[in-house]
Amino acid sequence: MKFLIKNDHLDKEETDCIIVNVFESYKLSSSANYLDECSKGYIRSFIKLGDIKGQVGEILVLYDVPNIFSKRILLVGCGKKEIITRSVLKKIFKKTIKMIKKISVKNVIYSFTDLNLNVKNNIYWIVRCGILSIQQSLYKIVKINNSNQKNINLELIKFNFFEKKDVLIAETALKHALAINLGITSAKNISNLPPNICDPLYLSNEAKKLVLKYPKNITVEIIGIEEMKKLGMNAYLSVSQGSKNKPFMSVIKYSGDNIISNKTIAFVGKGLTFDSGGISIKPAMNMHEMKYDMCGAAAVYGILIMAAELCLPLTIIGILSGCENMPGGHAFRPGDVLTTMSGKTVEILNTDAEGRLVLCDSLTYVERFSPNIVIDIATLTGACVTALGESVSGLFTNNEDLSNELYCASKETNDKIWRLPLFQEYEKDLYSSIADLSNTGKGKAGAITAAYFLSYFTKKYSWAHLDIAGTAWKSNNKGATGRPVELLSQFLLNQVKNY
Ligand code: BES
Ligand code: MN
Ligand code: ZN
């Protein structure tokens, strides 16, 4: 499927379908109006019949429109004319794709006009949101050992603009959208794999493949069990020791061509390819969903792909902390006391609180790159889902500027986050009589105590933690969401303003 940005005469375009928008109270957008005038009032006559009122997502297909070369015109309702939100815009694009699938066209032209997101760079956001919505609504989970059946005839999608100046802006939006889409799709694809295929070794091999794809900008180092032992990453190692699948931590180093700042930004992703809970084993119900416990690592992988696709002029480190948490004769136990890479000791009270153990050593490891900013991404706690539900990721940070920047990117992408506190009052929840810390909180604020635990290991840089336990995948076999790849892609794009 190909996308093009155009500045053509809509009426003369030989295509299968032109999509134009209409608003509530029977208002035509300027593109709809243009086609109406070309066709001597043909469109308006249908609107007058009341077949489409202009409400959000309403659709009407017209055939054989006089003086129009396109085989069809698809009218889509966009609601009130004043201001449209990103989520409504998304819905509108999704509706059009659903209809396009039904009527099985090959070429379409979108000509949406008068849409107002009430933001700077309106055209940019409409095109970017549009292309991402289109591509993501066509996403299908890859079936194992079954050549993926093609489900759509769509070959070419054009976005048409009346003004030349909009074409340039739209082209940037297209470029960005394609890179972000590849990041999201790559993240979803590895997240959706079963845990017997996507184990820690598999994750590290996927990381290594990035070097072949982006040889100029990416290098990868894999830290295996022996190296971890030398480094003293005992918390990470303990989690893996019950599994026959060895741990692998992939360290992806990305460096753009014309670096514009000497900042280093690091992303650390929790990569539990399966979390059974270990000796503190989880209940059977929905345990299969713990294959998604590597969605943080998958997001990091996706973010690096997007950065490499756009060749962003930044230095980025991506860490995929691959590991499997299993019970067994070699497994670590409740009661064990471990010495982390940082030197701090941790008493294990629950082997199911494993994410923080893998992460604390990864967060210490990342210090060697002297990063200015470190963002970890983890399906860390069920408590975060209780606190914020399934649409909003938890944000925790030790830096106000970083908090603002993440909120800004979140608003721009509608990839929602909400900050929770790290007040000192939570410190006592991690008290251990035998070690520096215990790995589970006694308190009730489980998402916060998990983040508070991590905060002990992130003193040397500006740090943010995103708990994506509620947002990384959808239950009932609906698969991974690819969040927060768009949020963090935007965060990176904002670092290179005017890029
Ligand atoms: N991976 C889970 C968190 C999780 C649970 C994510 C359900 C999404 C859905 C994590 O490793 C875990 O088991 N956390 C425990 C921590 C507890 C033992 C302190 C939890 O949230 O119950
Ligand atoms: Mn767990
Ligand atoms: Zn886990």
Short mmCIF file of C-alpha atoms and ligand atoms in Angstrom, two decimals:
data_model
loop_
_atom_site.label_atom_id
_atom_site.label_comp_id
_atom_site.label_asym_id
_atom_site.label_seq_id
_atom_site.Cartn_x
_atom_site.Cartn_y
_atom_site.Cartn_z
CA MET A 1 0.00 0.00 0.00
CA LYS A 2 1.34 3.35 -1.00
CA PHE A 3 0.56 6.87 0.19
CA LEU A 4 0.93 10.04 -1.87
CA ILE A 5 0.31 13.69 -1.14
CA LYS A 6 -1.25 15.57 -4.09
CA ASN A 7 -2.48 18.93 -5.27
CA ASP A 8 -4.79 17.83 -8.13
CA HIS A 9 -8.17 18.72 -9.53
CA LEU A 10 -10.50 16.41 -7.68
CA ASP A 11 -13.14 16.22 -10.39
CA LYS A 12 -10.63 15.06 -13.05
CA GLU A 13 -9.05 12.30 -10.97
CA GLU A 14 -9.64 8.83 -12.34
CA THR A 15 -9.84 6.89 -9.13
CA ASP A 16 -12.09 4.33 -7.45
CA CYS A 17 -13.24 6.62 -4.69
CA ILE A 18 -12.91 10.17 -3.43
CA ILE A 19 -13.61 10.70 0.24
CA VAL A 20 -14.88 14.10 1.33
CA ASN A 21 -16.29 15.33 4.59
CA VAL A 22 -19.58 16.88 5.60
CA PHE A 23 -20.63 18.45 8.89
CA GLU A 24 -23.71 18.47 11.07
CA SER A 25 -26.76 20.44 10.01
CA TYR A 26 -26.16 19.46 6.41
CA LYS A 27 -23.02 21.58 5.95
CA LEU A 28 -20.63 20.67 3.16
CA SER A 29 -16.88 21.01 3.61
CA SER A 30 -15.13 22.99 0.88
CA SER A 31 -13.98 19.82 -0.88
CA ALA A 32 -17.51 18.41 -0.80
CA ASN A 33 -18.76 21.75 -2.00
CA TYR A 34 -16.25 21.78 -4.87
CA LEU A 35 -17.44 18.38 -6.08
CA ASP A 36 -21.03 19.51 -5.61
CA GLU A 37 -20.45 22.49 -7.84
CA CYS A 38 -18.72 20.37 -10.48
CA SER A 39 -21.69 18.01 -10.42
CA LYS A 40 -24.26 20.82 -10.48
CA GLY A 41 -25.70 20.20 -7.04
CA TYR A 42 -25.80 16.41 -7.16
CA ILE A 43 -24.29 15.98 -3.68
CA ARG A 44 -26.49 18.57 -2.07
CA SER A 45 -29.54 16.83 -3.45
CA PHE A 46 -28.70 13.71 -1.42
CA ILE A 47 -27.98 15.71 1.64
CA LYS A 48 -31.38 17.35 1.30
CA LEU A 49 -33.04 13.95 1.27
CA GLY A 50 -31.63 13.51 4.76
CA ASP A 51 -29.59 10.40 3.95
CA ILE A 52 -26.58 11.83 5.72
CA LYS A 53 -26.85 14.39 8.47
CA GLY A 54 -23.17 14.95 9.06
CA GLN A 55 -22.90 13.24 12.43
CA VAL A 56 -19.55 11.73 13.34
CA GLY A 57 -18.87 8.53 11.39
CA GLU A 58 -22.01 8.60 9.19
CA ILE A 59 -21.23 7.40 5.70
CA LEU A 60 -22.88 7.62 2.29
CA VAL A 61 -21.45 6.26 -0.97
CA LEU A 62 -22.51 7.92 -4.21
CA TYR A 63 -21.99 6.38 -7.65
CA ASP A 64 -21.87 7.90 -11.14
CA VAL A 65 -21.71 11.46 -9.95
CA PRO A 66 -22.12 13.75 -13.00
CA ASN A 67 -18.90 15.42 -14.26
CA ILE A 68 -16.74 13.57 -11.75
CA PHE A 69 -14.22 11.06 -13.12
CA SER A 70 -14.00 9.07 -9.88
CA LYS A 71 -16.17 5.95 -9.77
CA ARG A 72 -17.47 6.81 -6.33
CA ILE A 73 -17.72 9.63 -3.86
CA LEU A 74 -17.79 8.73 -0.23
CA LEU A 75 -19.26 11.31 2.09
CA VAL A 76 -18.30 11.02 5.73
CA GLY A 77 -19.83 12.90 8.64
CA CYS A 78 -17.44 14.85 10.86
CA GLY A 79 -19.85 16.25 13.44
CA LYS A 80 -19.87 19.89 14.45
CA LYS A 81 -17.79 22.18 12.29
CA GLU A 82 -16.03 24.13 15.06
CA ILE A 83 -13.33 21.94 16.58
CA ILE A 84 -12.58 18.27 16.20
CA THR A 85 -10.63 16.13 18.66
CA ARG A 86 -7.95 13.60 17.76
CA SER A 87 -10.03 10.70 18.97
CA VAL A 88 -12.99 11.77 16.80
CA LEU A 89 -10.65 12.20 13.84
CA LYS A 90 -9.34 8.69 14.40
CA LYS A 91 -12.88 7.34 14.51
CA ILE A 92 -13.71 9.05 11.22
CA PHE A 93 -10.70 7.55 9.45
CA LYS A 94 -11.47 4.11 10.88
CA LYS A 95 -15.06 4.32 9.60
CA THR A 96 -13.92 5.20 6.11
CA ILE A 97 -11.48 2.27 6.07
CA LYS A 98 -14.19 -0.10 7.22
CA MET A 99 -16.34 1.01 4.29
CA ILE A 100 -13.45 0.89 1.82
CA LYS A 101 -12.81 -2.72 2.85
CA LYS A 102 -16.44 -3.55 2.14
CA ILE A 103 -16.57 -2.02 -1.32
CA SER A 104 -13.05 -3.30 -2.09
CA VAL A 105 -11.52 -0.41 -3.98
CA LYS A 106 -7.89 -0.18 -5.11
CA ASN A 107 -7.28 3.56 -5.21
CA VAL A 108 -8.74 6.25 -2.99
CA ILE A 109 -8.28 9.94 -2.53
CA TYR A 110 -8.93 11.62 0.79
CA SER A 111 -9.85 15.27 0.52
CA PHE A 112 -10.76 16.43 4.00
CA THR A 113 -11.07 20.17 4.43
CA ASP A 114 -12.13 22.58 7.16
CA LEU A 115 -11.13 20.16 9.91
CA ASN A 116 -9.83 22.09 12.87
CA LEU A 117 -7.92 20.36 15.64
CA ASN A 118 -7.26 23.75 17.19
CA VAL A 119 -3.49 23.17 17.26
CA LYS A 120 -0.44 24.70 15.64
CA ASN A 121 0.36 22.85 12.45
CA ASN A 122 -3.20 21.63 11.94
CA ILE A 123 -2.58 20.03 8.53
CA TYR A 124 0.44 18.13 9.86
CA TRP A 125 -1.60 16.54 12.63
CA ILE A 126 -4.59 15.72 10.49
CA VAL A 127 -2.44 13.91 7.94
CA ARG A 128 -0.31 12.15 10.54
CA CYS A 129 -3.28 11.06 12.58
CA GLY A 130 -5.07 10.00 9.39
CA ILE A 131 -2.27 7.86 8.02
CA LEU A 132 -1.59 6.22 11.37
CA SER A 133 -5.29 5.50 11.90
CA ILE A 134 -5.61 4.01 8.44
CA GLN A 135 -2.56 1.81 8.82
CA GLN A 136 -3.34 0.70 12.33
CA SER A 137 -6.93 -0.17 11.48
CA LEU A 138 -5.57 -2.44 8.76
CA TYR A 139 -3.22 -4.20 11.23
CA LYS A 140 -3.72 -7.93 11.58
CA ILE A 141 -2.11 -10.29 14.07
CA VAL A 142 0.35 -12.48 12.20
CA LYS A 143 -0.83 -16.09 12.33
CA ILE A 144 1.80 -18.69 13.19
CA ASN A 145 2.68 -21.00 10.29
CA ASN A 146 -0.06 -19.68 8.10
CA SER A 147 0.77 -17.36 5.26
CA ASN A 148 -1.08 -14.21 6.17
CA GLN A 149 -4.07 -13.88 3.92
CA LYS A 150 -4.33 -10.54 2.15
CA ASN A 151 -7.47 -8.90 3.40
CA ILE A 152 -7.69 -5.77 1.34
CA ASN A 153 -7.30 -4.68 -2.26
CA LEU A 154 -6.24 -1.18 -1.36
CA GLU A 155 -3.08 -0.22 -3.25
CA LEU A 156 -2.87 3.55 -3.33
CA ILE A 157 -4.11 6.23 -0.96
CA LYS A 158 -3.75 9.86 -1.93
CA PHE A 159 -4.29 12.83 0.31
CA ASN A 160 -5.29 15.79 -1.79
CA PHE A 161 -4.81 19.45 -0.86
CA PHE A 162 -6.10 22.55 -2.57
CA GLU A 163 -3.12 24.64 -1.50
CA LYS A 164 0.48 23.94 -2.49
CA LYS A 165 1.82 25.06 0.90
CA ASP A 166 -0.18 22.32 2.59
CA VAL A 167 1.44 19.70 0.37
CA LEU A 168 4.87 20.26 1.90
CA ILE A 169 3.54 20.07 5.46
CA ALA A 170 1.57 16.96 4.61
CA GLU A 171 4.66 15.33 3.15
CA THR A 172 6.52 15.75 6.44
CA ALA A 173 3.51 14.32 8.25
CA LEU A 174 3.49 11.35 5.88
CA LYS A 175 7.18 10.69 6.43
CA HIS A 176 6.76 10.80 10.19
CA ALA A 177 3.61 8.69 10.13
CA LEU A 178 5.27 5.94 8.09
CA ALA A 179 8.21 5.75 10.50
CA ILE A 180 5.98 5.75 13.59
CA ASN A 181 3.71 3.18 12.01
CA LEU A 182 6.64 0.88 11.37
CA GLY A 183 7.69 1.34 15.00
CA ILE A 184 4.21 0.55 16.32
CA THR A 185 3.72 -2.39 13.97
CA SER A 186 7.14 -3.89 14.78
CA ALA A 187 6.40 -3.57 18.49
CA LYS A 188 2.98 -5.19 18.09
CA ASN A 189 4.35 -8.03 15.99
CA ILE A 190 6.91 -9.19 18.54
CA SER A 191 4.54 -8.54 21.45
CA ASN A 192 1.91 -10.80 19.92
CA LEU A 193 4.26 -13.76 19.47
CA PRO A 194 3.75 -16.73 21.78
CA PRO A 195 6.26 -17.18 24.62
CA ASN A 196 7.65 -20.44 23.25
CA ILE A 197 8.74 -18.56 20.12
CA CYS A 198 9.57 -15.15 21.52
CA ASP A 199 11.90 -16.07 24.38
CA PRO A 200 14.79 -13.89 25.61
CA LEU A 201 17.14 -15.31 22.95
CA TYR A 202 14.62 -14.53 20.20
CA LEU A 203 14.30 -10.95 21.47
CA SER A 204 18.07 -10.53 21.36
CA ASN A 205 18.21 -11.93 17.83
CA GLU A 206 15.58 -9.44 16.72
CA ALA A 207 17.71 -6.70 18.25
CA LYS A 208 20.77 -7.97 16.36
CA LYS A 209 18.84 -7.84 13.08
CA LEU A 210 18.54 -4.07 13.50
CA VAL A 211 22.26 -3.80 12.74
CA LEU A 212 21.71 -5.41 9.35
CA LYS A 213 18.81 -3.12 8.59
CA TYR A 214 20.42 0.12 9.80
CA PRO A 215 24.17 -0.57 9.56
CA LYS A 216 25.14 3.11 9.45
CA ASN A 217 23.36 4.09 12.64
CA ILE A 218 22.83 1.09 14.88
CA THR A 219 25.15 -1.22 16.78
CA VAL A 220 24.00 -3.91 19.19
CA GLU A 221 25.67 -5.61 22.10
CA ILE A 222 24.13 -8.64 23.76
CA ILE A 223 24.82 -9.17 27.44
CA GLY A 224 24.48 -12.86 28.26
CA ILE A 225 24.56 -14.77 31.50
CA GLU A 226 28.36 -14.82 31.93
CA GLU A 227 28.67 -11.09 31.37
CA MET A 228 25.80 -10.46 33.79
CA LYS A 229 27.59 -12.52 36.43
CA LYS A 230 30.74 -10.45 35.95
CA LEU A 231 28.74 -7.25 36.25
CA GLY A 232 27.03 -8.45 39.42
CA MET A 233 23.54 -8.24 37.97
CA ASN A 234 22.24 -10.67 40.57
CA ALA A 235 18.70 -9.32 40.74
CA TYR A 236 18.23 -9.79 37.00
CA LEU A 237 19.94 -13.21 37.12
CA SER A 238 17.81 -14.41 40.04
CA VAL A 239 14.61 -13.85 38.12
CA SER A 240 15.88 -15.91 35.21
CA GLN A 241 17.41 -18.76 37.15
CA GLY A 242 14.24 -20.89 37.34
CA SER A 243 13.89 -20.95 33.58
CA LYS A 244 15.73 -23.10 31.07
CA ASN A 245 15.63 -20.05 28.80
CA LYS A 246 18.68 -17.98 29.59
CA PRO A 247 18.42 -14.21 30.03
CA PHE A 248 19.71 -11.88 27.33
CA MET A 249 19.92 -8.13 27.66
CA SER A 250 20.15 -6.38 24.31
CA VAL A 251 21.88 -3.02 24.26
CA ILE A 252 20.99 -1.14 21.09
CA LYS A 253 23.05 1.96 20.36
CA TYR A 254 21.64 4.39 17.87
CA SER A 255 23.48 7.41 16.62
CA GLY A 256 22.04 9.75 13.97
CA ASP A 257 24.06 11.26 11.13
CA ASN A 258 24.18 14.92 12.14
CA ILE A 259 23.80 14.87 15.90
CA ILE A 260 22.36 18.19 17.01
CA SER A 261 22.72 17.79 20.73
CA ASN A 262 25.13 15.97 22.98
CA LYS A 263 22.31 14.63 25.09
CA THR A 264 21.99 10.88 25.37
CA ILE A 265 18.50 9.50 25.83
CA ALA A 266 18.07 5.93 27.00
CA PHE A 267 15.01 3.69 26.96
CA VAL A 268 14.89 0.58 29.11
CA GLY A 269 12.15 -1.98 28.42
CA LYS A 270 10.93 -4.76 30.69
CA GLY A 271 11.22 -7.86 28.53
CA LEU A 272 9.68 -10.73 30.50
CA THR A 273 8.83 -13.02 27.60
CA PHE A 274 6.74 -14.93 30.12
CA ASP A 275 5.93 -14.14 33.73
CA SER A 276 4.45 -17.15 35.52
CA GLY A 277 5.05 -15.43 38.84
CA GLY A 278 7.79 -17.94 39.70
CA ILE A 279 7.48 -19.73 43.06
CA SER A 280 4.84 -17.13 44.02
CA ILE A 281 2.96 -18.52 41.04
CA LYS A 282 0.07 -16.65 39.45
CA PRO A 283 -3.48 -18.06 39.24
CA ALA A 284 -4.28 -19.93 35.99
CA MET A 285 -6.89 -17.39 34.89
CA ASN A 286 -5.42 -15.26 32.10
CA MET A 287 -1.91 -16.44 32.83
CA HIS A 288 -1.36 -16.80 29.08
CA GLU A 289 -1.53 -13.02 28.85
CA MET A 290 1.80 -12.86 30.66
CA LYS A 291 3.43 -13.42 27.27
CA TYR A 292 2.79 -9.67 26.95
CA ASP A 293 5.07 -8.97 29.89
CA MET A 294 7.72 -8.03 27.31
CA CYS A 295 5.69 -5.19 25.78
CA GLY A 296 8.01 -2.61 27.36
CA ALA A 297 10.98 -4.12 25.55
CA ALA A 298 8.93 -4.35 22.35
CA ALA A 299 8.12 -0.65 22.65
CA VAL A 300 11.81 0.21 23.01
CA TYR A 301 12.53 -1.86 19.91
CA GLY A 302 9.77 0.01 18.02
CA ILE A 303 11.01 3.41 19.15
CA LEU A 304 14.53 2.67 17.88
CA ILE A 305 13.12 1.55 14.54
CA MET A 306 11.21 4.80 14.18
CA ALA A 307 14.32 6.84 15.11
CA ALA A 308 16.43 4.93 12.59
CA GLU A 309 13.81 5.25 9.84
CA LEU A 310 13.84 9.04 10.23
CA CYS A 311 17.56 9.11 10.95
CA LEU A 312 16.86 11.45 13.90
CA PRO A 313 19.95 13.51 14.78
CA LEU A 314 20.15 12.13 18.32
CA THR A 315 22.06 9.61 20.41
CA ILE A 316 19.73 6.96 21.78
CA ILE A 317 20.34 3.82 23.81
CA GLY A 318 17.68 1.12 23.82
CA ILE A 319 17.83 -1.71 26.32
CA LEU A 320 15.66 -4.80 25.97
CA SER A 321 15.78 -6.63 29.29
CA GLY A 322 14.86 -10.12 28.10
CA CYS A 323 14.12 -12.69 30.80
CA GLU A 324 11.66 -15.46 31.75
CA ASN A 325 10.19 -15.92 35.24
CA MET A 326 9.50 -19.60 35.97
CA PRO A 327 9.11 -21.79 39.05
CA GLY A 328 11.30 -24.88 39.49
CA GLY A 329 14.13 -26.42 41.43
CA HIS A 330 16.53 -23.70 40.38
CA ALA A 331 14.14 -20.82 40.86
CA PHE A 332 14.77 -18.00 43.33
CA ARG A 333 12.49 -18.02 46.36
CA PRO A 334 10.62 -15.76 48.72
CA GLY A 335 13.07 -15.12 51.55
CA ASP A 336 16.16 -14.89 49.35
CA VAL A 337 18.34 -11.82 49.76
CA LEU A 338 20.12 -10.60 46.61
CA THR A 339 22.84 -8.08 46.04
CA THR A 340 21.96 -5.92 43.05
CA MET A 341 24.51 -4.50 40.61
CA SER A 342 24.30 -1.19 42.49
CA GLY A 343 25.38 -2.89 45.72
CA LYS A 344 21.99 -2.46 47.38
CA THR A 345 20.56 -5.64 48.86
CA VAL A 346 16.99 -6.75 48.29
CA GLU A 347 14.91 -9.21 50.26
CA ILE A 348 12.52 -11.17 48.05
CA LEU A 349 9.05 -11.39 49.55
CA ASN A 350 7.25 -12.29 46.34
CA THR A 351 8.90 -13.72 43.23
CA ASP A 352 6.08 -12.27 41.14
CA ALA A 353 7.43 -8.77 41.76
CA GLU A 354 10.17 -9.63 39.25
CA GLY A 355 9.96 -6.71 36.85
CA ARG A 356 11.57 -4.28 39.27
CA LEU A 357 14.41 -6.76 39.84
CA VAL A 358 15.25 -7.07 36.17
CA LEU A 359 14.86 -3.34 35.73
CA CYS A 360 16.92 -2.22 38.72
CA ASP A 361 20.04 -3.87 37.32
CA SER A 362 19.32 -2.63 33.80
CA LEU A 363 18.87 0.89 35.17
CA THR A 364 22.22 0.62 36.95
CA TYR A 365 23.85 -0.81 33.84
CA VAL A 366 22.68 2.12 31.72
CA GLU A 367 24.69 4.55 33.90
CA ARG A 368 27.78 3.67 31.84
CA PHE A 369 26.40 5.69 28.93
CA SER A 370 26.08 8.81 31.11
CA PRO A 371 22.56 9.34 29.85
CA ASN A 372 20.85 12.67 30.43
CA ILE A 373 17.44 11.09 30.32
CA VAL A 374 16.38 7.51 31.02
CA ILE A 375 12.83 6.34 30.44
CA ASP A 376 11.86 2.84 31.44
CA ILE A 377 8.76 1.20 30.05
CA ALA A 378 7.25 -1.74 31.87
CA THR A 379 4.11 -3.82 32.35
CA LEU A 380 5.02 -3.50 36.00
CA THR A 381 1.98 -3.73 38.24
CA GLY A 382 -1.61 -4.89 38.29
CA ALA A 383 -2.10 -2.07 40.79
CA CYS A 384 -1.50 0.47 38.05
CA VAL A 385 -4.42 -1.01 36.11
CA THR A 386 -6.55 -0.67 39.23
CA ALA A 387 -5.49 2.95 39.65
CA LEU A 388 -5.72 4.19 36.07
CA GLY A 389 -7.61 1.57 34.07
CA GLU A 390 -6.82 0.38 30.60
CA SER A 391 -6.61 3.63 28.65
CA VAL A 392 -4.02 5.51 30.66
CA SER A 393 -0.40 4.60 31.41
CA GLY A 394 1.16 5.54 34.75
CA LEU A 395 3.94 8.13 34.77
CA PHE A 396 6.49 8.46 37.57
CA THR A 397 9.46 10.78 37.36
CA ASN A 398 12.11 12.58 39.38
CA ASN A 399 12.26 15.55 37.02
CA GLU A 400 9.68 18.28 36.38
CA ASP A 401 10.94 19.21 32.90
CA LEU A 402 10.81 15.61 31.80
CA SER A 403 7.31 15.34 33.20
CA ASN A 404 6.23 18.38 31.19
CA GLU A 405 7.82 17.09 28.01
CA LEU A 406 6.12 13.73 28.34
CA TYR A 407 2.76 15.34 29.06
CA CYS A 408 3.22 17.51 26.01
CA ALA A 409 3.95 14.51 23.75
CA SER A 410 1.04 12.67 25.31
CA LYS A 411 -1.36 15.48 24.49
CA GLU A 412 -0.10 15.65 20.93
CA THR A 413 -0.55 11.94 20.32
CA ASN A 414 -3.58 11.25 22.53
CA ASP A 415 -1.46 8.42 24.01
CA LYS A 416 -2.60 9.12 27.55
CA ILE A 417 -0.46 9.12 30.69
CA TRP A 418 -1.08 10.32 34.24
CA ARG A 419 1.51 11.14 36.83
CA LEU A 420 1.47 9.48 40.23
CA PRO A 421 3.56 10.73 43.17
CA LEU A 422 6.80 9.43 44.66
CA PHE A 423 6.39 11.04 48.07
CA GLN A 424 8.80 10.04 50.79
CA GLU A 425 5.83 8.70 52.73
CA TYR A 426 6.02 5.58 50.58
CA GLU A 427 9.58 4.78 51.65
CA LYS A 428 8.52 2.72 54.66
CA ASP A 429 6.49 0.38 52.44
CA LEU A 430 9.74 -1.08 51.13
CA TYR A 431 11.32 -1.60 54.56
CA SER A 432 13.18 -4.86 55.10
CA SER A 433 14.64 -5.98 58.43
CA ILE A 434 17.37 -7.99 56.73
CA ALA A 435 18.23 -6.04 53.54
CA ASP A 436 18.29 -2.47 52.22
CA LEU A 437 14.93 -2.95 50.54
CA SER A 438 12.21 -5.53 50.14
CA ASN A 439 10.89 -6.21 46.67
CA THR A 440 7.21 -5.77 47.51
CA GLY A 441 5.43 -2.98 49.25
CA LYS A 442 3.40 -3.61 52.36
CA GLY A 443 1.31 -0.59 51.50
CA LYS A 444 -1.71 -0.51 49.23
CA ALA A 445 -0.33 1.76 46.49
CA GLY A 446 1.34 -1.05 44.52
CA ALA A 447 2.09 0.93 41.38
CA ILE A 448 3.81 3.61 43.44
CA THR A 449 5.86 1.29 45.62
CA ALA A 450 7.10 -0.50 42.49
CA ALA A 451 8.16 2.86 41.02
CA TYR A 452 9.59 3.91 44.38
CA PHE A 453 11.72 0.77 44.34
CA LEU A 454 13.08 1.75 40.91
CA SER A 455 13.76 5.31 42.06
CA TYR A 456 16.58 4.01 44.30
CA PHE A 457 18.46 2.95 41.18
CA THR A 458 17.95 6.06 39.05
CA LYS A 459 19.62 8.82 41.05
CA LYS A 460 22.29 9.61 38.45
CA TYR A 461 20.03 10.92 35.69
CA SER A 462 16.64 12.43 34.90
CA TRP A 463 14.34 9.47 34.96
CA ALA A 464 10.80 8.60 34.05
CA HIS A 465 9.00 5.31 34.46
CA LEU A 466 5.94 4.40 32.40
CA ASP A 467 3.80 1.62 33.84
CA ILE A 468 1.98 0.22 30.82
CA ALA A 469 0.39 -2.80 32.54
CA GLY A 470 -3.09 -1.56 31.59
CA THR A 471 -2.37 -0.14 28.17
CA ALA A 472 0.10 -2.48 26.44
CA TRP A 473 -2.41 -5.03 25.18
CA LYS A 474 -6.12 -5.70 24.90
CA SER A 475 -7.63 -8.81 26.43
CA ASN A 476 -9.74 -11.39 24.56
CA ASN A 477 -7.12 -12.07 21.92
CA LYS A 478 -7.21 -8.53 20.59
CA GLY A 479 -3.44 -8.28 20.84
CA ALA A 480 -0.82 -5.69 21.70
CA THR A 481 -1.54 -1.99 21.26
CA GLY A 482 1.98 -0.81 20.44
CA ARG A 483 1.71 1.78 23.20
CA PRO A 484 3.60 3.94 24.13
CA VAL A 485 5.57 3.94 20.86
CA GLU A 486 3.75 6.95 19.42
CA LEU A 487 4.05 8.91 22.66
CA LEU A 488 7.80 8.37 22.88
CA SER A 489 8.32 8.87 19.16
CA GLN A 490 6.73 12.26 19.60
CA PHE A 491 8.87 12.91 22.65
CA LEU A 492 11.93 12.30 20.45
CA LEU A 493 10.59 14.38 17.55
CA ASN A 494 10.08 17.24 19.99
CA GLN A 495 13.75 17.00 21.00
CA VAL A 496 14.69 17.85 17.43
CA LYS A 497 12.20 20.69 16.87
CA ASN A 498 11.73 21.73 13.25
CA TYR A 499 13.15 18.48 12.08
N1 BES B 1 3.79 -8.45 35.04
C1 BES B 1 3.13 -8.30 36.29
C2 BES B 1 2.20 -7.11 36.31
C3 BES B 1 0.92 -7.26 35.55
C4 BES B 1 -0.13 -7.99 36.09
C5 BES B 1 0.75 -6.60 34.37
C6 BES B 1 -1.31 -8.07 35.38
C7 BES B 1 -0.43 -6.68 33.68
C8 BES B 1 -1.47 -7.42 34.19
C9 BES B 1 4.15 -8.09 37.40
O1 BES B 1 5.34 -8.75 37.25
C10 BES B 1 3.53 -8.56 38.66
O2 BES B 1 3.27 -9.72 38.75
N2 BES B 1 3.30 -7.66 39.59
C11 BES B 1 2.69 -7.98 40.82
C12 BES B 1 3.45 -7.30 41.90
C13 BES B 1 3.08 -7.77 43.29
C14 BES B 1 3.50 -9.20 43.49
C15 BES B 1 3.75 -6.88 44.30
C16 BES B 1 1.26 -7.49 40.75
O3 BES B 1 0.98 -6.46 40.17
O4 BES B 1 0.40 -8.21 41.27
MN MN B 2 5.23 -10.72 38.02
ZN ZN B 3 5.88 -9.21 35.30
#
